[in-house]
Amino acid sequence: GGGGGGGVDAGGGAGGGNTGTGADMEVVVLGSGACNPSPTRSASSLALRLLNSYWLFDVGEGTQVQLQRCFVAPGRIDRIFVTHAHGDHCFGLPGLLCLIARGRDRDAPPMDIYGPAGLRAFLRVTLRFSGTKMLPRFVVHELHDIPNLHSSRPPPPPLAVAPGDVRSSDAGEQPGGLDLRPRPDGCWELLTTAFGESGSGTLRAAAGR
């Protein structure tokens, strides 16, 4: 599970969310307990710091607490990637969005959330059911046509929700979400981003066992 200290930093300002290594890139394992979390090993989540921005991979239950234990400022999370639809990888996402909203600048650009088809519907239903209003602005991008590699039984059909069913607002889901499909090489191209003053990189996803 995630590491040390008793400090809490839910803000997004320049003074928080850096463990002080001085490196441009840093990985923090927040949880690795899969579907069997324990008091000493949280559910799946990993934070990647690129300069002053955090990318989060999976959001199992308890991620909110682990972020604060590990001095990762939720307000600096700019991208979230859900690797697959099992609950131990996504059940913490709705609650985490509320925590992010507390520390994220209201003028900040919308967060990008990537995940398998059905993620958009999962968030819309969960947030609407709970009447959640304290939310950052975010855009949901779904990966479609993912092969079923883990079972001989076919997966349930995803909840299909078109990305264009939302309007611009001060909080919550924003328009601009993409439905991404695999390229001929079987990979999904997610984004290309600048890194530092002169570097850039492209992030791709691939299906694997």
XYZ file of N, CA and C in Angstrom:
627
model
N 0.816 -1.187 0.000
C 0.000 0.000 0.000
C 0.852 1.239 0.000
N 0.183 2.392 -0.025
C 0.906 3.647 -0.080
C 1.623 3.946 1.197
N 2.531 4.894 1.107
C 3.504 5.113 2.139
C 3.150 6.103 3.193
N 3.998 7.043 3.406
C 4.287 7.505 4.718
C 3.571 8.700 5.234
N 3.866 9.080 6.429
C 3.549 10.356 7.015
C 2.113 10.581 7.351
N 1.876 11.546 8.218
C 0.531 11.803 8.673
C -0.035 13.090 8.155
N 0.613 13.782 7.233
C 0.118 15.060 6.751
C -1.033 14.888 5.789
N -1.849 15.937 5.686
C -2.965 15.937 4.766
C -2.836 17.140 3.853
N -2.908 16.896 2.534
C -2.807 17.999 1.583
C -3.827 17.758 0.488
N -4.996 18.346 0.638
C -6.039 18.188 -0.368
C -6.052 19.324 -1.365
N -5.111 20.231 -1.269
C -5.120 21.404 -2.132
C -4.341 21.197 -3.399
N -4.421 22.192 -4.269
C -3.732 22.103 -5.548
C -2.668 23.152 -5.710
N -2.343 23.886 -4.669
C -1.395 24.979 -4.799
C 0.029 24.514 -4.932
N 0.922 25.469 -5.141
C 2.313 25.137 -5.434
C 3.029 24.534 -4.248
N 2.472 24.684 -3.053
C 3.177 24.185 -1.893
C 2.919 22.744 -1.565
N 1.996 22.068 -2.272
C 1.655 20.712 -1.877
C 1.826 19.733 -3.006
N 1.813 18.448 -2.657
C 1.782 17.411 -3.657
C 3.115 17.064 -4.255
N 4.210 17.389 -3.617
C 5.519 17.032 -4.120
C 6.298 16.409 -2.978
N 6.784 15.195 -3.187
C 7.484 14.499 -2.121
C 8.911 14.966 -1.946
N 9.359 15.895 -2.783
C 10.650 16.512 -2.550
C 11.840 15.774 -3.104
N 11.652 14.862 -4.071
C 12.790 14.152 -4.631
C 13.589 15.000 -5.606
N 12.966 16.041 -6.165
C 13.640 16.872 -7.149
C 13.588 16.320 -8.550
N 12.997 15.145 -8.759
C 12.919 14.535 -10.079
C 11.749 15.107 -10.864
N 11.873 15.108 -12.214
C 10.774 15.570 -13.065
C 9.655 14.541 -13.135
N 9.974 13.277 -12.886
C 8.989 12.202 -12.970
C 9.094 11.342 -11.713
N 7.947 10.978 -11.173
C 7.933 10.204 -9.936
C 6.696 9.323 -9.913
N 6.827 8.086 -9.455
C 5.719 7.143 -9.353
C 5.450 6.856 -7.882
N 4.169 6.945 -7.492
C 3.767 6.632 -6.131
C 2.726 5.515 -6.199
N 3.031 4.364 -5.623
C 2.074 3.261 -5.555
C 1.149 3.521 -4.369
N -0.093 3.863 -4.666
C -1.058 4.184 -3.618
C -1.752 2.934 -3.090
N -1.883 1.925 -3.924
C -2.522 0.687 -3.500
C -2.255 -0.422 -4.479
N -2.089 -1.629 -3.960
C -1.823 -2.793 -4.815
C -2.562 -4.019 -4.297
N -3.624 -3.794 -3.541
C -4.328 -4.900 -2.898
C -5.349 -5.597 -3.762
N -5.492 -5.193 -5.010
C -6.447 -5.799 -5.937
C -7.819 -5.871 -5.278
N -8.491 -7.010 -5.388
C -9.846 -7.114 -4.843
C -9.852 -7.508 -3.377
N -8.692 -7.566 -2.737
C -8.613 -7.930 -1.324
C -7.850 -6.868 -0.546
N -8.379 -5.638 -0.471
C -7.675 -4.600 0.298
C -7.664 -4.936 1.775
N -6.703 -4.377 2.478
C -6.560 -4.633 3.909
C -6.172 -3.324 4.586
N -6.116 -3.300 5.909
C -5.701 -2.066 6.589
C -4.307 -1.588 6.200
N -3.478 -2.482 5.682
C -2.114 -2.106 5.327
C -1.863 -2.131 3.814
N -2.896 -2.458 3.024
C -2.700 -2.563 1.577
C -3.995 -2.156 0.880
N -4.011 -0.973 0.327
C -5.219 -0.423 -0.263
C -5.480 -1.032 -1.640
N -6.691 -0.751 -2.176
C -7.044 -1.232 -3.507
C -6.223 -0.497 -4.572
N -6.310 -0.979 -5.798
C -5.397 -0.578 -6.869
C -5.445 0.911 -7.183
N -4.288 1.532 -7.184
C -4.132 2.915 -7.638
C -2.654 3.261 -7.695
N -2.298 4.037 -8.698
C -0.908 4.459 -8.880
C -0.911 5.893 -9.381
N -0.068 6.731 -8.793
C 0.040 8.132 -9.200
C 1.377 8.361 -9.889
N 1.336 8.977 -11.063
C 2.534 9.355 -11.805
C 2.621 10.874 -11.812
N 3.709 11.410 -11.259
C 3.915 12.857 -11.306
C 4.823 13.206 -12.470
N 4.334 14.103 -13.323
C 5.130 14.655 -14.413
C 5.253 16.152 -14.157
N 6.413 16.577 -13.704
C 6.619 17.956 -13.272
C 5.604 18.283 -12.181
N 4.678 19.213 -12.416
C 3.712 19.598 -11.386
C 2.324 19.015 -11.617
N 2.214 18.062 -12.507
C 0.932 17.452 -12.833
C 0.941 15.985 -12.433
N -0.205 15.504 -11.964
C -0.334 14.091 -11.618
C -1.278 13.392 -12.579
N -0.900 12.172 -12.973
C -1.762 11.268 -13.708
C -2.030 10.080 -12.790
N -3.290 9.706 -12.675
C -3.674 8.625 -11.778
C -4.128 7.423 -12.597
N -3.589 6.251 -12.269
C -3.950 5.018 -12.949
C -4.707 4.123 -11.968
N -6.000 3.971 -12.221
C -6.939 3.218 -11.392
C -7.256 3.969 -10.097
N -8.493 3.772 -9.658
C -8.986 4.495 -8.484
C -9.808 3.520 -7.646
N -9.132 2.586 -6.981
C -9.831 1.676 -6.096
C -10.358 2.392 -4.865
N -11.224 1.697 -4.121
C -11.732 2.291 -2.885
C -10.573 2.627 -1.948
N -10.681 3.752 -1.278
C -9.639 4.180 -0.355
C -8.575 5.056 -0.976
N -8.673 5.316 -2.288
C -7.654 6.134 -2.942
C -7.601 7.536 -2.353
N -8.757 8.095 -1.976
C -8.756 9.434 -1.385
C -7.849 9.506 -0.165
N -7.928 8.511 0.693
C -7.118 8.494 1.914
C -5.650 8.311 1.573
N -5.361 7.410 0.641
C -3.973 7.145 0.285
C -3.298 8.357 -0.339
N -4.031 9.113 -1.142
C -3.459 10.327 -1.730
C -2.968 11.272 -0.641
N -3.755 11.416 0.404
C -3.402 12.342 1.465
C -2.279 11.788 2.338
N -2.254 10.494 2.552
C -1.159 9.885 3.313
C 0.167 10.028 2.592
N 0.114 10.015 1.260
C 1.341 10.024 0.461
C 1.679 11.407 -0.080
N 0.994 12.437 0.410
C 1.295 13.820 0.028
C 1.161 14.052 -1.478
N 0.146 13.424 -2.093
C -0.191 13.683 -3.486
C -1.389 14.622 -3.492
N -1.208 15.838 -3.991
C -2.278 16.843 -3.953
C -3.375 16.482 -4.952
N -4.580 16.170 -4.477
C -5.650 15.820 -5.417
C -5.947 16.921 -6.429
N -5.789 18.179 -6.031
C -6.080 19.283 -6.930
C -5.158 19.357 -8.125
N -4.053 18.618 -8.100
C -3.110 18.621 -9.220
C -3.300 17.439 -10.158
N -4.293 16.611 -9.900
C -4.544 15.476 -10.785
C -5.221 15.998 -12.052
N -4.564 15.824 -13.184
C -5.079 16.332 -14.456
C -5.645 15.236 -15.348
N -5.187 14.000 -15.156
C -5.675 12.890 -15.976
C -5.850 11.646 -15.103
N -6.918 10.915 -15.369
C -7.197 9.666 -14.662
C -7.438 8.590 -15.710
N -6.805 7.430 -15.512
C -6.933 6.307 -16.436
C -7.471 5.102 -15.661
N -8.604 4.582 -16.083
C -9.172 3.364 -15.495
C -8.824 2.214 -16.430
N -8.015 1.280 -15.944
C -7.492 0.241 -16.837
C -8.552 -0.766 -17.247
N -9.476 -1.085 -16.348
C -10.587 -1.958 -16.714
C -11.708 -1.780 -15.695
N -12.851 -2.419 -15.967
C -14.090 -2.063 -15.282
C -14.320 -2.800 -13.968
N -13.385 -3.586 -13.487
C -13.581 -4.240 -12.194
C -13.670 -3.201 -11.083
N -14.494 -3.492 -10.080
C -14.754 -2.518 -9.036
C -13.531 -2.073 -8.266
N -12.563 -2.965 -8.077
C -11.379 -2.580 -7.307
C -10.479 -1.624 -8.069
N -10.865 -1.291 -9.300
C -10.105 -0.318 -10.088
C -10.883 0.974 -10.336
N -12.180 1.002 -9.981
C -12.962 2.196 -10.323
C -13.948 2.647 -9.255
N -14.191 1.853 -8.194
C -15.214 2.238 -7.222
C -14.867 3.521 -6.469
N -13.590 3.885 -6.428
C -13.207 5.099 -5.720
C -13.298 6.369 -6.544
N -13.644 6.246 -7.829
C -13.591 7.413 -8.712
C -14.629 8.484 -8.379
N -15.898 8.164 -8.170
C -16.857 9.243 -7.880
C -16.482 10.061 -6.652
N -16.090 9.393 -5.576
C -15.704 10.117 -4.377
C -14.447 10.941 -4.566
N -13.500 10.414 -5.341
C -12.264 11.155 -5.581
C -12.549 12.457 -6.319
N -13.489 12.445 -7.239
C -13.810 13.672 -7.966
C -14.265 14.769 -7.003
N -15.007 14.392 -5.974
C -15.437 15.386 -4.983
C -14.235 15.973 -4.252
N -13.280 15.121 -3.886
C -12.082 15.601 -3.192
C -11.264 16.518 -4.095
N -11.125 16.151 -5.357
C -10.384 16.986 -6.299
C -11.019 18.370 -6.403
N -12.347 18.425 -6.401
C -13.038 19.707 -6.552
C -12.716 20.663 -5.415
N -12.421 20.142 -4.243
C -12.115 20.997 -3.100
C -10.832 21.795 -3.303
N -9.865 21.231 -4.038
C -8.569 21.888 -4.143
C -8.195 22.346 -5.529
N -9.044 22.074 -6.523
C -8.685 22.413 -7.896
C -9.172 23.814 -8.229
N -8.331 24.578 -8.901
C -8.683 25.921 -9.331
C -9.886 25.851 -10.270
N -10.886 26.642 -10.017
C -12.093 26.617 -10.837
C -11.817 27.058 -12.272
N -10.706 27.779 -12.482
C -10.345 28.208 -13.831
C -9.450 27.193 -14.550
N -9.107 26.106 -13.872
C -8.256 25.092 -14.493
C -9.004 24.407 -15.633
N -8.287 23.936 -16.643
C -8.962 23.226 -17.741
C -9.594 21.933 -17.240
N -10.582 21.426 -17.950
C -11.217 20.175 -17.523
C -10.212 19.033 -17.437
N -10.391 18.177 -16.438
C -9.610 16.953 -16.341
C -10.011 16.005 -17.469
N -9.095 15.117 -17.836
C -9.390 14.065 -18.811
C -9.448 12.731 -18.082
N -10.540 11.993 -18.274
C -10.712 10.683 -17.667
C -10.864 9.662 -18.790
N -10.015 8.638 -18.789
C -10.011 7.608 -19.824
C -10.396 6.264 -19.205
N -11.159 5.477 -19.948
C -11.508 4.161 -19.455
C -12.324 3.390 -20.465
N -12.687 2.161 -20.136
C -13.434 1.324 -21.074
C -14.846 1.840 -21.297
N -15.450 1.392 -22.391
C -16.830 1.768 -22.700
C -17.733 1.440 -21.517
N -18.601 2.379 -21.175
C -19.466 2.249 -20.010
C -19.059 3.146 -18.864
N -17.817 3.653 -18.887
C -17.346 4.519 -17.800
C -18.161 5.806 -17.741
N -18.516 6.338 -18.900
C -19.288 7.577 -18.942
C -20.642 7.381 -18.251
N -21.308 6.259 -18.544
C -22.598 5.974 -17.923
C -22.444 5.718 -16.425
N -21.389 5.011 -16.036
C -21.138 4.742 -14.614
C -21.051 6.041 -13.823
N -20.304 7.001 -14.333
C -20.152 8.267 -13.625
C -21.451 9.066 -13.627
N -22.120 9.119 -14.756
C -23.349 9.901 -14.810
C -24.401 9.357 -13.848
N -24.573 8.041 -13.826
C -25.589 7.443 -12.955
C -25.211 7.613 -11.487
N -23.945 7.344 -11.147
C -23.512 7.439 -9.756
C -23.642 8.863 -9.223
N -23.180 9.835 -10.001
C -23.201 11.220 -9.542
C -24.625 11.769 -9.503
N -25.453 11.334 -10.437
C -26.840 11.799 -10.422
C -27.606 11.155 -9.262
N -27.392 9.865 -9.032
C -28.075 9.171 -7.942
C -27.749 9.800 -6.593
N -26.482 10.182 -6.408
C -26.050 10.741 -5.131
C -26.288 12.245 -5.029
N -26.763 12.859 -6.092
C -26.996 14.295 -6.071
C -25.733 15.110 -5.882
N -24.615 14.611 -6.380
C -23.323 15.252 -6.156
C -23.209 16.546 -6.954
N -22.847 17.615 -6.270
C -22.687 18.912 -6.904
C -21.242 19.405 -6.870
N -20.478 19.009 -5.843
C -19.090 19.463 -5.720
C -18.206 18.611 -6.626
N -17.994 19.103 -7.834
C -17.249 18.355 -8.836
C -16.326 19.284 -9.599
N -15.169 18.775 -10.010
C -14.352 19.529 -10.963
C -14.944 19.379 -12.362
N -14.502 20.179 -13.272
C -14.875 19.953 -14.668
C -14.046 18.798 -15.214
N -14.690 17.893 -15.949
C -13.959 16.749 -16.497
C -14.596 16.303 -17.804
N -13.780 15.643 -18.622
C -14.202 15.073 -19.902
C -13.904 13.574 -19.850
N -14.840 12.772 -20.330
C -14.675 11.316 -20.303
C -14.422 10.803 -21.710
N -13.326 10.067 -21.875
C -12.975 9.426 -23.148
C -13.065 7.909 -22.963
N -13.833 7.244 -23.821
C -14.038 5.803 -23.682
C -13.277 5.019 -24.757
N -12.708 3.895 -24.337
C -12.061 2.967 -25.259
C -13.067 1.880 -25.632
N -13.313 1.742 -26.923
C -14.292 0.776 -27.405
C -13.594 -0.395 -28.095
N -14.346 -1.483 -28.268
C -13.877 -2.691 -28.966
C -12.700 -3.338 -28.243
N -12.740 -3.327 -26.909
C -11.704 -4.006 -26.128
C -12.006 -5.502 -26.106
N -11.066 -6.360 -26.494
C -11.345 -7.805 -26.485
C -11.471 -8.334 -25.062
N -12.269 -9.383 -24.907
C -12.451 -10.023 -23.611
C -11.384 -11.100 -23.452
N -10.363 -10.834 -22.627
C -9.215 -11.729 -22.509
C -9.199 -12.537 -21.215
N -10.141 -12.292 -20.322
C -10.019 -12.858 -18.985
C -11.031 -13.939 -18.669
N -11.909 -14.276 -19.583
C -12.937 -15.247 -19.264
C -13.449 -15.879 -20.541
N -13.932 -17.113 -20.417
C -14.551 -17.763 -21.564
C -15.977 -17.280 -21.763
N -16.528 -16.607 -20.761
C -17.877 -16.068 -20.869
C -17.832 -14.665 -21.451
N -18.769 -14.327 -22.303
C -18.772 -12.970 -22.858
C -19.087 -11.953 -21.769
N -18.468 -10.779 -21.833
C -18.746 -9.742 -20.840
C -20.130 -9.154 -21.050
N -20.717 -8.545 -20.040
C -22.007 -7.875 -20.246
C -21.847 -6.717 -21.207
N -22.867 -6.424 -21.986
C -22.753 -5.302 -22.920
C -22.581 -4.004 -22.163
N -21.678 -3.134 -22.620
C -21.472 -1.865 -21.922
C -22.686 -0.962 -22.042
N -22.828 -0.068 -21.081
C -23.902 0.919 -21.117
C -23.509 2.009 -22.107
N -24.183 2.064 -23.207
C -23.816 2.990 -24.270
C -24.399 4.372 -23.986
N -23.535 5.359 -23.866
C -23.953 6.743 -23.682
C -23.126 7.593 -24.630
N -23.780 8.355 -25.454
C -23.069 9.186 -26.421
C -22.313 10.299 -25.710
N -21.111 10.636 -26.174
C -20.335 11.680 -25.500
C -20.941 13.066 -25.630
N -21.805 13.276 -26.626
C -22.320 14.617 -26.871
C -23.562 14.976 -26.086
N -23.916 14.184 -25.080
C -25.151 14.426 -24.335
C -24.982 15.409 -23.185
N -23.930 16.212 -23.176
C -23.695 17.155 -22.082
C -23.427 18.542 -22.648
N -23.592 19.541 -21.791
C -23.325 20.925 -22.161
C -22.246 21.491 -21.262
N -21.598 22.542 -21.730
C -20.583 23.211 -20.921
C -21.214 23.759 -19.647
N -20.476 23.637 -18.542
C -20.967 24.117 -17.258
C -19.782 24.426 -16.359
N -20.069 24.904 -15.160
C -19.008 25.262 -14.215
C -18.479 24.061 -13.445
N -19.156 22.921 -13.529
C -18.743 21.744 -12.770
C -19.264 20.493 -13.458
N -18.605 19.364 -13.184
C -19.066 18.097 -13.720
C -18.591 17.836 -15.134
N -19.251 16.879 -15.780
C -18.839 16.453 -17.115
C -19.031 17.568 -18.138
N -18.052 17.673 -19.025
C -18.042 18.686 -20.076
C -18.084 18.011 -21.452
N -18.524 18.737 -22.486
C -18.462 18.166 -23.839
C -17.018 18.002 -24.292
N -16.841 17.199 -25.319
C -15.497 16.983 -25.868
C -14.984 15.577 -25.669
N -15.759 14.720 -24.985
C -15.321 13.342 -24.788
C -15.252 12.581 -26.105
N -14.292 11.670 -26.205
C -14.072 10.912 -27.426
C -14.425 9.447 -27.206
N -14.917 8.804 -28.271
C -15.045 7.354 -28.305
C -13.871 6.831 -29.136
N -12.919 6.220 -28.472
C -11.672 5.803 -29.109
C -11.746 4.338 -29.521
N -11.254 4.054 -30.710
C -11.260 2.683 -31.209
C -9.838 2.288 -31.595
N -9.543 0.986 -31.572
C -8.150 0.563 -31.801
C -7.680 0.855 -33.217
N -6.380 1.120 -33.316
C -5.735 1.293 -34.608
C -5.466 -0.086 -35.206
N -4.990 -0.148 -36.429
C -4.698 -1.451 -37.039
C -3.725 -2.303 -36.242
N -2.842 -1.677 -35.463
C -1.892 -2.459 -34.677
C -2.490 -2.939 -33.358
N -3.782 -2.666 -33.128
C -4.443 -3.144 -31.923
C -4.319 -2.235 -30.723
N -3.699 -1.068 -30.863
C -3.522 -0.131 -29.756
C -4.502 1.037 -29.879
N -4.819 1.618 -28.760
C -5.644 2.818 -28.707
C -4.721 4.000 -28.454
N -4.753 4.988 -29.314
C -3.938 6.184 -29.112
C -4.729 7.172 -28.271
N -4.227 7.452 -27.054
C -4.977 8.257 -26.103
C -4.667 9.742 -26.217
N -3.387 10.084 -26.237
C -3.049 11.504 -26.236
C -1.585 11.695 -26.581
N -1.258 12.904 -27.003
C 0.118 13.353 -27.174
C 0.283 14.599 -26.329
N 1.332 14.637 -25.528
C 1.491 15.738 -24.600
C 2.934 16.205 -24.571
N 3.109 17.488 -24.264
C 4.448 18.035 -24.089
C 4.978 17.642 -22.730
N 6.296 17.499 -22.652
C 6.944 17.164 -21.391
C 8.184 18.031 -21.246
N 8.185 18.885 -20.247
C 9.312 19.785 -20.060
C 9.313 20.862 -21.127
N 10.478 21.397 -21.409
C 10.587 22.516 -22.341
C 10.669 22.071 -23.795
N 11.145 20.871 -24.049
C 11.356 20.485 -25.441
C 10.846 19.087 -25.782
N 10.459 18.308 -24.798
C 10.073 16.933 -25.074
C 8.573 16.779 -25.274
N 8.162 15.681 -25.857
C 6.758 15.329 -26.019
C 6.673 13.814 -26.108
N 5.476 13.308 -25.893
C 5.303 11.880 -25.954
C 3.855 11.528 -26.264
N 3.661 10.337 -26.814
C 2.326 9.838 -27.128
C 2.030 8.665 -26.215
N 0.846 8.674 -25.617
C 0.423 7.603 -24.721
C -0.553 6.710 -25.458
N -0.263 5.415 -25.499
C -1.133 4.435 -26.133
C -1.505 3.357 -25.120
N -2.655 2.742 -25.352
C -3.110 1.649 -24.510
C -3.185 0.387 -25.353
N -2.918 -0.762 -24.735
C -2.990 -2.049 -25.418
C -3.682 -3.044 -24.507
N -4.444 -3.931 -25.093
C -5.106 -4.974 -24.321
C -4.101 -6.070 -23.993
N -4.152 -6.577 -22.784
C -3.232 -7.636 -22.377
C -3.773 -8.411 -21.214
N -3.257 -9.604 -21.051
C -3.714 -10.460 -19.957
C -3.030 -10.032 -18.661
